[in-house]
PDB file of C-alpha atoms in Angstrom:
ATOM      1  CA  UNK S   1      -0.539   5.347  45.840  1.00 44.00           C
ATOM      2  CA  UNK S   2       2.686   7.408  47.262  1.00 45.00           C
ATOM      3  CA  UNK S   3       4.201   3.705  48.300  1.00 51.00           C
ATOM      4  CA  UNK S   4       3.452   2.644  44.626  1.00 44.00           C
ATOM      5  CA  UNK S   5       4.958   5.596  42.766  1.00 43.00           C
ATOM      6  CA  UNK S   6       8.427   5.892  45.122  1.00 55.00           C
ATOM      7  CA  UNK S   7       8.744   2.163  44.424  1.00 53.00           C
ATOM      8  CA  UNK S   8       8.399   2.923  40.252  1.00 49.00           C
ATOM      9  CA  UNK S   9      10.612   5.355  40.687  1.00 52.00           C
ATOM     10  CA  UNK S  10      13.316   3.767  42.400  1.00 58.00           C
ATOM     11  CA  UNK S  11      12.732   0.842  39.779  1.00 52.00           C
ATOM     12  CA  UNK S  12      13.165   3.240  36.803  1.00 47.00           C
ATOM     13  CA  UNK S  13      15.837   4.953  38.381  1.00 52.00           C
ATOM     14  CA  UNK S  14      18.327   1.213  39.130  1.00 57.00           C
ATOM     15  CA  UNK S  15      17.282   0.033  35.207  1.00 55.00           C
ATOM     16  CA  UNK S  16      18.457   3.632  33.523  1.00 52.00           C
ATOM     17  CA  UNK S  17      20.136   5.966  36.025  1.00 58.00           C
ATOM     18  CA  UNK S  18      19.334   9.571  37.779  1.00 61.00           C
ATOM     19  CA  UNK S  19      20.282  10.953  34.040  1.00 62.00           C
ATOM     20  CA  UNK S  20      17.949   9.381  31.607  1.00 58.00           C
ATOM     21  CA  UNK S  21      14.680   9.399  34.348  1.00 50.00           C
ATOM     22  CA  UNK S  22      15.058  12.904  34.472  1.00 60.00           C
ATOM     23  CA  UNK S  23      14.791  13.522  30.787  1.00 58.00           C
ATOM     24  CA  UNK S  24      12.048  10.900  30.866  1.00 52.00           C
ATOM     25  CA  UNK S  25      10.383  13.077  33.132  1.00 55.00           C
ATOM     26  CA  UNK S  26      11.144  16.545  30.997  1.00 52.00           C
ATOM     27  CA  UNK S  27       9.808  14.817  28.135  1.00 50.00           C
ATOM     28  CA  UNK S  28       6.604  13.458  29.708  1.00 52.00           C
ATOM     29  CA  UNK S  29       5.748  16.867  31.121  1.00 51.00           C
ATOM     30  CA  UNK S  30       6.768  18.687  27.523  1.00 49.00           C
ATOM     31  CA  UNK S  31       4.261  16.113  25.871  1.00 49.00           C
ATOM     32  CA  UNK S  32       1.336  16.912  28.215  1.00 47.00           C
ATOM     33  CA  UNK S  33       1.846  20.365  27.885  1.00 47.00           C
ATOM     34  CA  UNK S  34       2.136  20.342  23.796  1.00 47.00           C
ATOM     35  CA  UNK S  35      -0.844  17.895  24.155  1.00 45.00           C
ATOM     36  CA  UNK S  36      -2.815  20.048  26.221  1.00 44.00           C
ATOM     37  CA  UNK S  37      -2.112  22.970  24.325  1.00 45.00           C
ATOM     38  CA  UNK S  38      -2.955  21.573  21.079  1.00 43.00           C
ATOM     39  CA  UNK S  39      -5.920  20.121  22.318  1.00 44.00           C
ATOM     40  CA  UNK S  40      -5.438  16.265  21.450  1.00 42.00           C
ATOM     41  CA  UNK S  41      -5.701  14.886  24.758  1.00 43.00           C
ATOM     42  CA  UNK S  42      -9.188  15.162  25.581  1.00 54.00           C
ATOM     43  CA  UNK S  43     -10.525  12.410  23.999  1.00 56.00           C
ATOM     44  CA  UNK S  44     -13.123  11.732  26.602  1.00 59.00           C
ATOM     45  CA  UNK S  45     -14.597  15.244  26.141  1.00 62.00           C
ATOM     46  CA  UNK S  46     -16.726  16.589  23.596  1.00 69.00           C
ATOM     47  CA  UNK S  47     -18.670  19.960  23.673  1.00 69.00           C
ATOM     48  CA  UNK S  48     -22.446  19.514  24.389  1.00 70.00           C
ATOM     49  CA  UNK S  49     -25.004  19.485  21.440  1.00 80.00           C
ATOM     50  CA  UNK S  50     -27.021  23.108  21.896  1.00 85.00           C
ATOM     51  CA  UNK S  51     -30.530  21.720  22.612  1.00 85.00           C
ATOM     52  CA  UNK S  52     -33.119  23.847  21.211  1.00 89.00           C
ATOM     53  CA  UNK S  53     -36.540  23.649  23.423  1.00 94.00           C
ATOM     54  CA  UNK S  54     -39.561  21.587  21.710  1.00 94.00           C
ATOM     55  CA  UNK S  55     -42.037  24.480  21.883  1.00 94.00           C
ATOM     56  CA  UNK S  56     -44.744  22.099  20.709  1.00 94.00           C
ATOM     57  CA  UNK S  57     -44.963  20.479  24.344  1.00 93.00           C
ATOM     58  CA  UNK S  58     -47.256  21.536  27.396  1.00 95.00           C
ATOM     59  CA  UNK S  59     -46.314  25.731  28.234  1.00 95.00           C
ATOM     60  CA  UNK S  60     -45.317  24.296  31.624  1.00 95.00           C
ATOM     61  CA  UNK S  61     -42.555  21.886  30.255  1.00 95.00           C
ATOM     62  CA  UNK S  62     -41.356  24.583  27.503  1.00 96.00           C
ATOM     63  CA  UNK S  63     -40.502  26.706  30.695  1.00 96.00           C
ATOM     64  CA  UNK S  64     -38.662  23.811  32.318  1.00 96.00           C
ATOM     65  CA  UNK S  65     -37.018  22.765  29.258  1.00 96.00           C
ATOM     66  CA  UNK S  66     -35.654  26.606  28.449  1.00 96.00           C
ATOM     67  CA  UNK S  67     -34.231  26.164  32.270  1.00 95.00           C
ATOM     68  CA  UNK S  68     -32.230  23.278  31.274  1.00 93.00           C
ATOM     69  CA  UNK S  69     -31.087  24.238  28.081  1.00 94.00           C
ATOM     70  CA  UNK S  70     -28.591  26.925  29.551  1.00 92.00           C
ATOM     71  CA  UNK S  71     -26.625  23.788  30.054  1.00 89.00           C
ATOM     72  CA  UNK S  72     -25.917  23.355  26.629  1.00 90.00           C
ATOM     73  CA  UNK S  73     -26.101  26.188  25.190  1.00 94.00           C
ATOM     74  CA  UNK S  74     -24.488  29.459  24.759  1.00 94.00           C
ATOM     75  CA  UNK S  75     -25.696  33.045  25.903  1.00 95.00           C
ATOM     76  CA  UNK S  76     -25.057  36.151  27.629  1.00 96.00           C
ATOM     77  CA  UNK S  77     -26.495  36.800  31.049  1.00 95.00           C
ATOM     78  CA  UNK S  78     -27.237  40.088  32.957  1.00 95.00           C
ATOM     79  CA  UNK S  79     -27.710  39.862  36.608  1.00 95.00           C
ATOM     80  CA  UNK S  80     -30.071  43.197  37.316  1.00 95.00           C
ATOM     81  CA  UNK S  81     -30.783  44.879  40.817  1.00 93.00           C
ATOM     82  CA  UNK S  82     -32.343  48.330  41.450  1.00 92.00           C
ATOM     83  CA  UNK S  83     -30.162  50.980  42.222  1.00 90.00           C
ATOM     84  CA  UNK S  84     -30.100  54.983  41.240  1.00 87.00           C
ATOM     85  CA  UNK S  85     -26.215  55.055  40.280  1.00 85.00           C
ATOM     86  CA  UNK S  86     -25.641  56.999  37.659  1.00 83.00           C
ATOM     87  CA  UNK S  87     -22.891  55.927  34.504  1.00 86.00           C
ATOM     88  CA  UNK S  88     -23.695  52.237  34.557  1.00 91.00           C
ATOM     89  CA  UNK S  89     -25.311  49.833  32.482  1.00 93.00           C
ATOM     90  CA  UNK S  90     -29.359  50.404  33.297  1.00 93.00           C
ATOM     91  CA  UNK S  91     -31.158  47.700  31.956  1.00 93.00           C
ATOM     92  CA  UNK S  92     -35.614  46.534  33.254  1.00 94.00           C
ATOM     93  CA  UNK S  93     -35.266  49.469  35.140  1.00 91.00           C
ATOM     94  CA  UNK S  94     -32.405  48.744  37.364  1.00 93.00           C
ATOM     95  CA  UNK S  95     -28.872  48.263  36.759  1.00 94.00           C
ATOM     96  CA  UNK S  96     -26.945  45.286  35.337  1.00 95.00           C
ATOM     97  CA  UNK S  97     -25.043  44.432  38.370  1.00 93.00           C
ATOM     98  CA  UNK S  98     -22.792  41.666  36.610  1.00 93.00           C
ATOM     99  CA  UNK S  99     -23.102  40.584  32.833  1.00 94.00           C
ATOM    100  CA  UNK S 100     -21.558  37.164  32.315  1.00 94.00           C
ATOM    101  CA  UNK S 101     -20.936  35.908  29.248  1.00 95.00           C
ATOM    102  CA  UNK S 102     -21.227  31.834  28.510  1.00 93.00           C
ATOM    103  CA  UNK S 103     -19.809  30.063  25.650  1.00 93.00           C
ATOM    104  CA  UNK S 104     -20.373  26.291  26.711  1.00 89.00           C
ATOM    105  CA  UNK S 105     -19.460  25.206  23.177  1.00 87.00           C
ATOM    106  CA  UNK S 106     -15.680  26.159  24.144  1.00 85.00           C
ATOM    107  CA  UNK S 107     -15.747  25.595  27.573  1.00 85.00           C
ATOM    108  CA  UNK S 108     -15.137  29.369  28.451  1.00 89.00           C
ATOM    109  CA  UNK S 109     -17.097  32.416  30.319  1.00 91.00           C
ATOM    110  CA  UNK S 110     -16.163  36.100  31.170  1.00 92.00           C
ATOM    111  CA  UNK S 111     -17.683  37.985  34.142  1.00 90.00           C
ATOM    112  CA  UNK S 112     -17.587  41.422  33.496  1.00 91.00           C
ATOM    113  CA  UNK S 113     -17.749  43.279  37.159  1.00 88.00           C
ATOM    114  CA  UNK S 114     -16.741  46.634  37.621  1.00 79.00           C
ATOM    115  CA  UNK S 115     -16.707  49.240  35.352  1.00 79.00           C
ATOM    116  CA  UNK S 116     -20.130  50.109  33.530  1.00 86.00           C
ATOM    117  CA  UNK S 117     -21.682  47.941  35.845  1.00 89.00           C
ATOM    118  CA  UNK S 118     -22.910  48.494  39.141  1.00 86.00           C
ATOM    119  CA  UNK S 119     -20.888  45.254  40.415  1.00 85.00           C
ATOM    120  CA  UNK S 120     -17.577  45.828  42.207  1.00 78.00           C
ATOM    121  CA  UNK S 121     -14.105  43.752  41.860  1.00 80.00           C
ATOM    122  CA  UNK S 122     -12.075  42.127  39.063  1.00 84.00           C
ATOM    123  CA  UNK S 123     -13.944  40.530  36.072  1.00 88.00           C
ATOM    124  CA  UNK S 124     -13.504  36.878  35.411  1.00 88.00           C
ATOM    125  CA  UNK S 125     -12.283  35.062  32.377  1.00 89.00           C
ATOM    126  CA  UNK S 126     -12.459  30.974  32.971  1.00 87.00           C
ATOM    127  CA  UNK S 127     -11.902  27.666  30.656  1.00 85.00           C
ATOM    128  CA  UNK S 128     -12.220  24.075  31.501  1.00 79.00           C
ATOM    129  CA  UNK S 129      -9.578  23.967  34.274  1.00 77.00           C
ATOM    130  CA  UNK S 130      -8.367  27.465  35.059  1.00 81.00           C
ATOM    131  CA  UNK S 131      -9.621  31.221  35.948  1.00 83.00           C
ATOM    132  CA  UNK S 132      -7.968  34.593  35.564  1.00 85.00           C
ATOM    133  CA  UNK S 133      -8.917  37.392  37.420  1.00 83.00           C
ATOM    134  CA  UNK S 134      -8.394  40.993  35.777  1.00 84.00           C
ATOM    135  CA  UNK S 135      -9.377  44.554  35.575  1.00 78.00           C
ATOM    136  CA  UNK S 136      -8.973  45.048  39.671  1.00 70.00           C
ATOM    137  CA  UNK S 137     -10.511  48.251  40.490  1.00 63.00           C
ATOM    138  CA  UNK S 138      -7.670  49.113  42.802  1.00 62.00           C
ATOM    139  CA  UNK S 139      -5.146  48.533  40.388  1.00 64.00           C
ATOM    140  CA  UNK S 140      -6.182  48.275  36.789  1.00 57.00           C
ATOM    141  CA  UNK S 141      -2.510  46.756  35.815  1.00 61.00           C
ATOM    142  CA  UNK S 142      -2.937  43.862  37.950  1.00 62.00           C
ATOM    143  CA  UNK S 143      -3.932  40.287  36.915  1.00 67.00           C
ATOM    144  CA  UNK S 144      -3.917  37.347  38.720  1.00 73.00           C
ATOM    145  CA  UNK S 145      -4.359  33.627  37.055  1.00 74.00           C
ATOM    146  CA  UNK S 146      -4.831  30.261  38.975  1.00 71.00           C
ATOM    147  CA  UNK S 147      -5.521  26.589  37.810  1.00 70.00           C
ATOM    148  CA  UNK S 148      -9.245  25.940  39.113  1.00 63.00           C
ATOM    149  CA  UNK S 149     -11.770  24.437  37.472  1.00 58.00           C
ATOM    150  CA  UNK S 150     -14.503  26.701  37.667  1.00 60.00           C
ATOM    151  CA  UNK S 151     -16.326  25.753  34.964  1.00 62.00           C
ATOM    152  CA  UNK S 152     -19.299  24.588  37.043  1.00 60.00           C
ATOM    153  CA  UNK S 153     -19.701  28.338  38.047  1.00 63.00           C
ATOM    154  CA  UNK S 154     -20.516  29.935  34.370  1.00 71.00           C
ATOM    155  CA  UNK S 155     -22.950  32.020  36.221  1.00 76.00           C
ATOM    156  CA  UNK S 156     -24.451  32.085  39.833  1.00 75.00           C
ATOM    157  CA  UNK S 157     -27.701  30.344  39.172  1.00 83.00           C
ATOM    158  CA  UNK S 158     -28.606  26.504  39.262  1.00 85.00           C
ATOM    159  CA  UNK S 159     -30.960  26.429  36.768  1.00 91.00           C
ATOM    160  CA  UNK S 160     -31.818  23.184  36.565  1.00 89.00           C
ATOM    161  CA  UNK S 161     -32.001  22.664  40.091  1.00 89.00           C
ATOM    162  CA  UNK S 162     -34.804  25.671  39.871  1.00 92.00           C
ATOM    163  CA  UNK S 163     -36.522  22.938  37.143  1.00 94.00           C
ATOM    164  CA  UNK S 164     -36.212  20.009  39.312  1.00 93.00           C
ATOM    165  CA  UNK S 165     -38.024  22.437  42.049  1.00 91.00           C
ATOM    166  CA  UNK S 166     -40.544  24.172  39.873  1.00 93.00           C
ATOM    167  CA  UNK S 167     -41.582  20.677  38.549  1.00 94.00           C
ATOM    168  CA  UNK S 168     -41.794  19.238  42.289  1.00 93.00           C
ATOM    169  CA  UNK S 169     -45.130  18.125  43.367  1.00 93.00           C
ATOM    170  CA  UNK S 170     -44.185  19.799  46.687  1.00 91.00           C
ATOM    171  CA  UNK S 171     -43.834  23.491  44.703  1.00 93.00           C
ATOM    172  CA  UNK S 172     -46.918  24.763  43.981  1.00 95.00           C
ATOM    173  CA  UNK S 173     -46.707  26.725  40.329  1.00 94.00           C
ATOM    174  CA  UNK S 174     -48.964  28.705  38.010  1.00 95.00           C
ATOM    175  CA  UNK S 175     -48.763  28.900  34.595  1.00 96.00           C
ATOM    176  CA  UNK S 176     -49.751  31.049  32.363  1.00 96.00           C
ATOM    177  CA  UNK S 177     -49.364  32.592  28.442  1.00 95.00           C
ATOM    178  CA  UNK S 178     -49.872  35.639  26.767  1.00 93.00           C
ATOM    179  CA  UNK S 179     -47.766  38.128  24.597  1.00 93.00           C
ATOM    180  CA  UNK S 180     -45.634  35.220  23.017  1.00 95.00           C
ATOM    181  CA  UNK S 181     -44.730  34.637  26.497  1.00 97.00           C
ATOM    182  CA  UNK S 182     -44.571  31.684  29.076  1.00 97.00           C
ATOM    183  CA  UNK S 183     -44.438  32.649  32.662  1.00 97.00           C
ATOM    184  CA  UNK S 184     -44.436  30.331  35.205  1.00 96.00           C
ATOM    185  CA  UNK S 185     -44.604  31.143  38.686  1.00 96.00           C
ATOM    186  CA  UNK S 186     -44.561  30.596  42.132  1.00 94.00           C
ATOM    187  CA  UNK S 187     -45.125  32.153  45.707  1.00 93.00           C
ATOM    188  CA  UNK S 188     -42.740  29.831  47.306  1.00 88.00           C
ATOM    189  CA  UNK S 189     -40.960  31.729  49.916  1.00 87.00           C
ATOM    190  CA  UNK S 190     -38.448  29.040  50.496  1.00 85.00           C
ATOM    191  CA  UNK S 191     -37.612  28.835  46.831  1.00 88.00           C
ATOM    192  CA  UNK S 192     -36.865  32.823  46.605  1.00 88.00           C
ATOM    193  CA  UNK S 193     -34.974  33.371  49.482  1.00 84.00           C
ATOM    194  CA  UNK S 194     -32.948  30.746  48.628  1.00 83.00           C
ATOM    195  CA  UNK S 195     -32.355  32.258  44.854  1.00 85.00           C
ATOM    196  CA  UNK S 196     -31.625  35.489  46.228  1.00 81.00           C
ATOM    197  CA  UNK S 197     -28.202  33.956  48.112  1.00 72.00           C
ATOM    198  CA  UNK S 198     -29.674  32.064  50.876  1.00 59.00           C
ATOM    199  CA  UNK S 199     -27.947  28.678  51.795  1.00 50.00           C
ATOM    200  CA  UNK S 200     -30.156  25.739  50.576  1.00 52.00           C
ATOM    201  CA  UNK S 201     -29.484  24.091  54.081  1.00 54.00           C
ATOM    202  CA  UNK S 202     -30.399  27.969  55.709  1.00 57.00           C
ATOM    203  CA  UNK S 203     -32.895  28.037  58.412  1.00 63.00           C
ATOM    204  CA  UNK S 204     -36.313  29.199  56.855  1.00 69.00           C
ATOM    205  CA  UNK S 205     -37.176  32.666  55.752  1.00 74.00           C
ATOM    206  CA  UNK S 206     -38.915  34.631  58.912  1.00 74.00           C
ATOM    207  CA  UNK S 207     -42.859  35.032  58.828  1.00 74.00           C
ATOM    208  CA  UNK S 208     -42.815  38.835  57.636  1.00 76.00           C
ATOM    209  CA  UNK S 209     -40.610  37.835  54.608  1.00 81.00           C
ATOM    210  CA  UNK S 210     -42.928  36.818  51.680  1.00 88.00           C
ATOM    211  CA  UNK S 211     -41.835  36.435  47.730  1.00 90.00           C
ATOM    212  CA  UNK S 212     -42.467  34.869  44.521  1.00 93.00           C
ATOM    213  CA  UNK S 213     -40.686  33.495  41.531  1.00 95.00           C
ATOM    214  CA  UNK S 214     -41.497  34.265  37.851  1.00 97.00           C
ATOM    215  CA  UNK S 215     -39.480  32.145  35.154  1.00 97.00           C
ATOM    216  CA  UNK S 216     -40.444  33.989  31.589  1.00 97.00           C
ATOM    217  CA  UNK S 217     -39.868  32.436  28.563  1.00 98.00           C
ATOM    218  CA  UNK S 218     -40.289  33.175  24.906  1.00 97.00           C
ATOM    219  CA  UNK S 219     -43.055  30.937  23.301  1.00 96.00           C
ATOM    220  CA  UNK S 220     -42.181  31.189  20.213  1.00 95.00           C
ATOM    221  CA  UNK S 221     -38.555  30.299  20.103  1.00 96.00           C
ATOM    222  CA  UNK S 222     -38.358  28.514  23.267  1.00 96.00           C
ATOM    223  CA  UNK S 223     -35.280  30.525  24.747  1.00 97.00           C
ATOM    224  CA  UNK S 224     -35.180  31.668  28.693  1.00 97.00           C
ATOM    225  CA  UNK S 225     -35.847  35.455  29.037  1.00 97.00           C
ATOM    226  CA  UNK S 226     -35.846  36.061  32.653  1.00 97.00           C
ATOM    227  CA  UNK S 227     -35.995  34.960  35.989  1.00 96.00           C
ATOM    228  CA  UNK S 228     -37.144  37.001  38.510  1.00 96.00           C
ATOM    229  CA  UNK S 229     -37.755  37.165  42.472  1.00 94.00           C
ATOM    230  CA  UNK S 230     -39.684  39.775  44.262  1.00 93.00           C
ATOM    231  CA  UNK S 231     -39.854  39.889  47.758  1.00 88.00           C
ATOM    232  CA  UNK S 232     -41.185  41.594  50.773  1.00 86.00           C
ATOM    233  CA  UNK S 233     -39.654  41.304  53.978  1.00 77.00           C
ATOM    234  CA  UNK S 234     -42.392  43.276  56.004  1.00 72.00           C
ATOM    235  CA  UNK S 235     -39.943  47.004  55.640  1.00 74.00           C
ATOM    236  CA  UNK S 236     -39.564  46.853  52.098  1.00 76.00           C
ATOM    237  CA  UNK S 237     -39.922  45.428  48.517  1.00 83.00           C
ATOM    238  CA  UNK S 238     -36.894  44.176  46.820  1.00 87.00           C
ATOM    239  CA  UNK S 239     -36.345  42.305  43.455  1.00 93.00           C
ATOM    240  CA  UNK S 240     -33.748  40.848  41.341  1.00 93.00           C
ATOM    241  CA  UNK S 241     -33.874  39.848  38.164  1.00 96.00           C
ATOM    242  CA  UNK S 242     -31.478  37.380  35.860  1.00 96.00           C
ATOM    243  CA  UNK S 243     -32.092  38.267  31.786  1.00 97.00           C
ATOM    244  CA  UNK S 244     -30.750  36.111  28.788  1.00 97.00           C
ATOM    245  CA  UNK S 245     -30.472  36.815  25.785  1.00 97.00           C
ATOM    246  CA  UNK S 246     -28.017  36.184  22.581  1.00 97.00           C
ATOM    247  CA  UNK S 247     -28.403  32.351  22.304  1.00 96.00           C
ATOM    248  CA  UNK S 248     -26.002  30.552  20.536  1.00 95.00           C
ATOM    249  CA  UNK S 249     -24.604  34.095  19.200  1.00 95.00           C
ATOM    250  CA  UNK S 250     -21.974  34.918  21.774  1.00 95.00           C
ATOM    251  CA  UNK S 251     -17.711  34.830  21.532  1.00 94.00           C
ATOM    252  CA  UNK S 252     -15.358  34.588  24.646  1.00 93.00           C
ATOM    253  CA  UNK S 253     -11.987  35.435  23.977  1.00 91.00           C
ATOM    254  CA  UNK S 254      -8.983  35.222  26.541  1.00 89.00           C
ATOM    255  CA  UNK S 255      -8.510  39.215  27.580  1.00 87.00           C
ATOM    256  CA  UNK S 256      -5.327  40.510  26.228  1.00 83.00           C
ATOM    257  CA  UNK S 257      -2.213  40.362  28.376  1.00 78.00           C
ATOM    258  CA  UNK S 258      -3.701  37.821  30.591  1.00 81.00           C
ATOM    259  CA  UNK S 259      -2.066  33.960  30.630  1.00 80.00           C
ATOM    260  CA  UNK S 260      -3.214  30.317  31.226  1.00 80.00           C
ATOM    261  CA  UNK S 261      -1.558  28.896  34.205  1.00 79.00           C
ATOM    262  CA  UNK S 262       0.577  26.214  33.591  1.00 79.00           C
ATOM    263  CA  UNK S 263      -0.764  23.765  35.847  1.00 75.00           C
ATOM    264  CA  UNK S 264      -3.786  24.368  33.842  1.00 76.00           C
ATOM    265  CA  UNK S 265      -2.273  23.315  30.836  1.00 75.00           C
ATOM    266  CA  UNK S 266      -1.418  20.114  32.614  1.00 74.00           C
ATOM    267  CA  UNK S 267      -4.553  19.624  34.365  1.00 72.00           C
ATOM    268  CA  UNK S 268      -6.464  19.732  30.601  1.00 71.00           C
ATOM    269  CA  UNK S 269      -3.340  17.418  29.527  1.00 70.00           C
ATOM    270  CA  UNK S 270      -4.262  14.662  31.919  1.00 68.00           C
ATOM    271  CA  UNK S 271      -7.898  14.966  31.343  1.00 60.00           C
ATOM    272  CA  UNK S 272      -8.635  15.797  34.983  1.00 53.00           C
ATOM    273  CA  UNK S 273     -11.944  16.608  34.891  1.00 55.00           C
ATOM    274  CA  UNK S 274     -12.982  13.688  32.387  1.00 53.00           C
ATOM    275  CA  UNK S 275     -11.445  10.554  32.208  1.00 50.00           C
ATOM    276  CA  UNK S 276     -13.847   8.012  33.274  1.00 45.00           C
TER     277      UNK S 276
END
């Protein structure tokens, strides 16, 4: 590929000369940037249509569809963990470690991490092809941008993978419905360990590890409410909860004072992510 580009460049230089070739290159870059800016250079991408959940189906299918609906809808998600810390956002008997706001319709997300929350580190704003780290605890005036496709990592859970796992014959699940809530639960320790952050290919948890995962879904609307992991390793009991709300009622905006990297505009203009 490099040799082909070199030959093409030499041919253009021989025909038009260095000055004309330089002008053509500048014009091409400017065109790409302008097209990326106005968004006309993404003919291969269209935002996913928000897919509602069919609540007329069997409760288990409603719950699995609710997990998959996070891939096409906008939402807010709070990652909640136990803590006794003061001056942080509390919810469901714990502290909000991180808050994710995901606007899939515009391919944007924002992670609140730091002041007001239990997590530490910079907040993150990302669009389709770039990420900006801002509000560093050690330096509130510091902001750093880089062109990197982070869209697949809008938040830390792969719910489509969880849905496929819970639907697998190898994983036993129980389904219950009460108080307008559908609950899908598994006592599979390996599934729980993976959701707690262990690698999918990691060694199985020790025999002393005992855990369960519960998916809660609003039976009336079909929207996912929460995913809760409870664990006991023989010495202590722990839990984590991922709480979902504000379905299709969130707006993500680029934080004031941050900018998109130039390379991000170029990636978008040449359809790096979506070209067939």
